[in-house]
Short mmCIF file of C-alpha atoms in Angstrom, two decimals:
data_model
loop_
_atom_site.label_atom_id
_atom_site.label_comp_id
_atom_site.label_asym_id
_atom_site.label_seq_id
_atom_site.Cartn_x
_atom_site.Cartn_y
_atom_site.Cartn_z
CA UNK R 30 155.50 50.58 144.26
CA UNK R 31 155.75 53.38 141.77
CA UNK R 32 158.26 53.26 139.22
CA UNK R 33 161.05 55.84 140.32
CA UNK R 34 162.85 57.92 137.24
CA UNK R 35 165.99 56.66 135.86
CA UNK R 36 168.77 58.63 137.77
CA UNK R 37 172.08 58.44 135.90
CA UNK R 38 173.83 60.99 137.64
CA UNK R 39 173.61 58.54 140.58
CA UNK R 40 176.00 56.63 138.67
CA UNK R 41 177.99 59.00 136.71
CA UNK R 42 181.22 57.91 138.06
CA UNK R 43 180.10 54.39 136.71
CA UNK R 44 182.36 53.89 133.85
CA UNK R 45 182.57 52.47 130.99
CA UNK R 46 178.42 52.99 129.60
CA UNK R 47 178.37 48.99 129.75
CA UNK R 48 179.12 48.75 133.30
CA UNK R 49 176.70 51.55 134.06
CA UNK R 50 174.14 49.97 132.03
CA UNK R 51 174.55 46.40 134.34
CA UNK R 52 174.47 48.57 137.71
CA UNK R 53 171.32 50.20 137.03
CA UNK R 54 169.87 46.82 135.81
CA UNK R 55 171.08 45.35 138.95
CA UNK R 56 169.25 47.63 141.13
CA UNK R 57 166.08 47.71 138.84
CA UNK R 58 166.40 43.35 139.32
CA UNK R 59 167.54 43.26 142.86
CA UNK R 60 164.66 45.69 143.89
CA UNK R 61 162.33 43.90 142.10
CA UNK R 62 163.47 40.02 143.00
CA UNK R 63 165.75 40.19 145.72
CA UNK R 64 169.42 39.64 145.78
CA UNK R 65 169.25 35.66 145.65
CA UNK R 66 166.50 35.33 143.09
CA UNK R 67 168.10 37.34 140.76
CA UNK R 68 170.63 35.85 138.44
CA UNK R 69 173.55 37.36 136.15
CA UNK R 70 171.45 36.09 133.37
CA UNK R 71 168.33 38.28 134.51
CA UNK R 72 170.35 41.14 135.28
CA UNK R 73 172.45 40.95 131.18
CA UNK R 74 169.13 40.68 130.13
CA UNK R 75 167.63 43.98 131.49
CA UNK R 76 170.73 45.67 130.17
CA UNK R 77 170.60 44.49 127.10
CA UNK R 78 173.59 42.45 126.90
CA UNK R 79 174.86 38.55 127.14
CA UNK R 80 175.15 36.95 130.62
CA UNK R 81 179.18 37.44 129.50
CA UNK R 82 179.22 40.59 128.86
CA UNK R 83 178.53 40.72 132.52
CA UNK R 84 181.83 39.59 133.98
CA UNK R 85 183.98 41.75 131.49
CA UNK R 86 182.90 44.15 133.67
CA UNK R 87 182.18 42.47 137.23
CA UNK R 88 183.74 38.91 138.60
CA UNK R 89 180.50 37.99 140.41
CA UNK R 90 177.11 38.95 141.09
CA UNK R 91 178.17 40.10 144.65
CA UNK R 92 180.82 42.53 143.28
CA UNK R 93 178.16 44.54 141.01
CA UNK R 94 175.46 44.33 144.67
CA UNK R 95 179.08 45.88 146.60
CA UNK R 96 179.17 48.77 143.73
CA UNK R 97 175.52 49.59 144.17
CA UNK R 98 176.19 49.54 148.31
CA UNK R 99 179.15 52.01 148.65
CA UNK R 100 177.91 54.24 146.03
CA UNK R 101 174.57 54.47 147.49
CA UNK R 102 175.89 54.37 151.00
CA UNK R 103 178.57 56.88 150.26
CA UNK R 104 176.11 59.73 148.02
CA UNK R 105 173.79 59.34 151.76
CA UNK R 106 176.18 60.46 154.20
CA UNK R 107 177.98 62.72 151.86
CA UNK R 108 174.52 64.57 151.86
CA UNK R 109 173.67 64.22 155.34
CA UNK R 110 177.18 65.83 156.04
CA UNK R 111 176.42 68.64 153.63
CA UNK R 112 173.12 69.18 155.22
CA UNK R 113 175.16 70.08 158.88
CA UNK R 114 175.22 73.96 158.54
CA UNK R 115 178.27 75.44 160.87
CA UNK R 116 176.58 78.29 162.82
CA UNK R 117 173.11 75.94 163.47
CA UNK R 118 171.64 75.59 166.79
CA UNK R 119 170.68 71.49 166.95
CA UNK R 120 167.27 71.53 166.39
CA UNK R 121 167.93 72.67 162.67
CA UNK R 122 170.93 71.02 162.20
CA UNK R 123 168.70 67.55 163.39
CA UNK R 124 165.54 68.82 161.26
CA UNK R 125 168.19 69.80 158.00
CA UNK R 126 169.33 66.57 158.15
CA UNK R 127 166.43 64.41 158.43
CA UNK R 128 164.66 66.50 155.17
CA UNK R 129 167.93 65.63 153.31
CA UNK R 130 168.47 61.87 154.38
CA UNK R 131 164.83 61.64 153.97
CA UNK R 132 164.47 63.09 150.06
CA UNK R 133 166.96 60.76 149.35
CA UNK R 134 165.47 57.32 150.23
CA UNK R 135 162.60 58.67 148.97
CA UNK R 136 163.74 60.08 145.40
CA UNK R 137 166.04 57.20 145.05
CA UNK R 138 163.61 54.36 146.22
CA UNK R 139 164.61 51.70 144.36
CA UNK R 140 168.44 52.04 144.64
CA UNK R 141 167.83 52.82 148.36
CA UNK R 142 165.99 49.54 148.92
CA UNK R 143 168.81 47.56 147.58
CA UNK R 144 171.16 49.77 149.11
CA UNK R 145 169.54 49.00 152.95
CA UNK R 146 168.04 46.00 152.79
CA UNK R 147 170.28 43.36 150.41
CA UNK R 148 173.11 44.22 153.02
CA UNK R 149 173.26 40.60 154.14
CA UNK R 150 174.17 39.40 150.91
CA UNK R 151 177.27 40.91 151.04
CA UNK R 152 180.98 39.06 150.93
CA UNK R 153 182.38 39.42 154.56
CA UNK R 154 185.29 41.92 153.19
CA UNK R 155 182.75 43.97 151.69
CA UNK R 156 180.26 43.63 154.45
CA UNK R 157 182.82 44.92 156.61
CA UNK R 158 183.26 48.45 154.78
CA UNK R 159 179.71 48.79 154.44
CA UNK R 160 179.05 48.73 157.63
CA UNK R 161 182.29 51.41 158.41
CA UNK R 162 179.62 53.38 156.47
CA UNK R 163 176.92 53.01 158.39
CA UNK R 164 178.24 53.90 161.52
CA UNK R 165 179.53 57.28 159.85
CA UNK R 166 175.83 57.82 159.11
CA UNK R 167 174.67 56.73 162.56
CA UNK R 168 177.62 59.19 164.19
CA UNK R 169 176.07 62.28 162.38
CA UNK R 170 172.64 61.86 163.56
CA UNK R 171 174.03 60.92 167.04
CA UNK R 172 176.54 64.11 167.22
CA UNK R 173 173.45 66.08 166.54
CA UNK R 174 171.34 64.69 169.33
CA UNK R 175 173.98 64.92 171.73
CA UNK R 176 174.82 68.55 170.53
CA UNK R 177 171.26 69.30 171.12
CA UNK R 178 171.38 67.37 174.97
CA UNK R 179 174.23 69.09 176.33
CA UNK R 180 172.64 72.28 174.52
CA UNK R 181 169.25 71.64 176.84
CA UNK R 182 167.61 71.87 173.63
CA UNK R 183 166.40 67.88 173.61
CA UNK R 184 164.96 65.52 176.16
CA UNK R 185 166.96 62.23 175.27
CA UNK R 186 167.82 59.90 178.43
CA UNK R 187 168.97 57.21 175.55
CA UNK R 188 171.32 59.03 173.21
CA UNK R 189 172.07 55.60 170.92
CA UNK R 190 168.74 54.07 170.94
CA UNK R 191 167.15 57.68 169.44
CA UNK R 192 170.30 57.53 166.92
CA UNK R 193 168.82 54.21 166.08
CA UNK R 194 165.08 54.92 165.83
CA UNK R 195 165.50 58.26 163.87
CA UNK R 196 167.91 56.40 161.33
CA UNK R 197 165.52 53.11 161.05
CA UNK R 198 162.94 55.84 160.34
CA UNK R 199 164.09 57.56 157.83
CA UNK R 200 165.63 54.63 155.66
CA UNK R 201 162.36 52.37 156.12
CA UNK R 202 160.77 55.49 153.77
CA UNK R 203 162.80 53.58 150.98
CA UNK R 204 160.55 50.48 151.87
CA UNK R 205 157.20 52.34 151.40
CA UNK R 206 157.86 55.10 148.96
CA UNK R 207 155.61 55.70 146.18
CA UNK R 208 156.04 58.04 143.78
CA UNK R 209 152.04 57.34 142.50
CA UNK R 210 151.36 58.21 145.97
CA UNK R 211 149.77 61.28 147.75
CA UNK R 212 153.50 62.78 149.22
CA UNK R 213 156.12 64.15 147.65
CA UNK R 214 159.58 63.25 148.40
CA UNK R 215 159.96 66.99 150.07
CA UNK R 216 156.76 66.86 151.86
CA UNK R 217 157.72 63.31 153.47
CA UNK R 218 161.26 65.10 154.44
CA UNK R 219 159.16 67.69 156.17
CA UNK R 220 156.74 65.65 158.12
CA UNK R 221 159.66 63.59 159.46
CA UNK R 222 162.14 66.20 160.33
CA UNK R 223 158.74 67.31 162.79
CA UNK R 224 158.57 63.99 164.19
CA UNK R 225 162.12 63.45 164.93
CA UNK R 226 162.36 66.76 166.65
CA UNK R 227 158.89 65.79 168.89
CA UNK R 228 160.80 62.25 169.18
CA UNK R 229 163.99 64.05 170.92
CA UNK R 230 161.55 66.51 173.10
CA UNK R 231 162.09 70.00 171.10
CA UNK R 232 159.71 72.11 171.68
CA UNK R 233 159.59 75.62 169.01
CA UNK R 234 159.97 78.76 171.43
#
């Protein structure tokens, strides 16, 4: 995987520098080893700090995995939301959001992968909101489709299995995502905003 730029506007609101300093060593750890080979000691170490230093700042290894989840969860849908332009027929609403959520997992990789994939780790209270999350981010891309159905713009006889195959798509770019590789982050945001709109049966006048 190629090494993806250090992003600390992705966690501005992180506060004090300490605690922003474990969260991004966190992700960088968790991407790299997984959730449950990854201890508090690994993830002080990558930040520069004593394993506790850690838990002036976070009770438990869990809590600092939660932080990563909601703000990764919540900076997604807030920009699949912003990509919904009122005044859109569906088949660039769908496309508009697609690029966006796509550019995302790709230009934020490594926090993405954590972000999708270490969900299971999660305490069951924080589990819980997580997944409240999720199914904001699965409603958007399913009020589009079934804007776009009643609209006679898309062919979709199963409304929440699409949902579910254009979201799996799009986040499993987070899995793959070079940024060595031969596509940019806006060039894979174009190619699949084309194949979700073939997947729900647009065709361009």
């Amino acid at each position: 995987m190629g090494a993806e730029p250090k992003r600390t506007e992705e966690w501005a609101d992180v506060t004090p520098d300490a605690a922003r300093r474990l969260v991004t060593a966190a992700v960088a750890a968790f991407a790299e080893r997984g959730y449950h080979a990854t201890t508090t000691r690994d993830i002080a170490g990558r930040a520069g700090m004593s394993p506790a230093a850690l838990y002036i700042h976070y009770r438990t290894k869990e809590d600092l995995l939660y932080r990563i989840s909601i703000v990764g969860h919540r900076a997604a849908l807030d920009l699949l939301r912003r990509a919904q332009r009122p005044g859109t027929g569906p088949a660039t609403r769908l496309a508009d959001a697609v690029r966006a959520f796509v550019r995302w997992h790709a230009e934020h990789h490594t926090t993405a992968r954590v972000v999708q994939y270490e969900l299971g780790a999660l305490g069951e209270e924080h589990y819980a909101e997580i997944v409240g999350l999720r199914r904001e981010t699965d409603a958007e891309i399913r009020g589009v489709i079934e804007d776009g159905v009643a609209s006679g713009d898309f062919a979709v006889p199963d409304v929440p299995g699409t949902t579910l195959a254009v979201v799996s798509l799009c986040i499993d770019v987070a899995r793959w995502f070079n940024a060595e590789g031969k596509r940019t982050p806006d060039e894979v945001g174009e190619l699949y905003a084309d194949l979700v709109l073939r997947m729900v049966g647009h065709r361009a006048p």
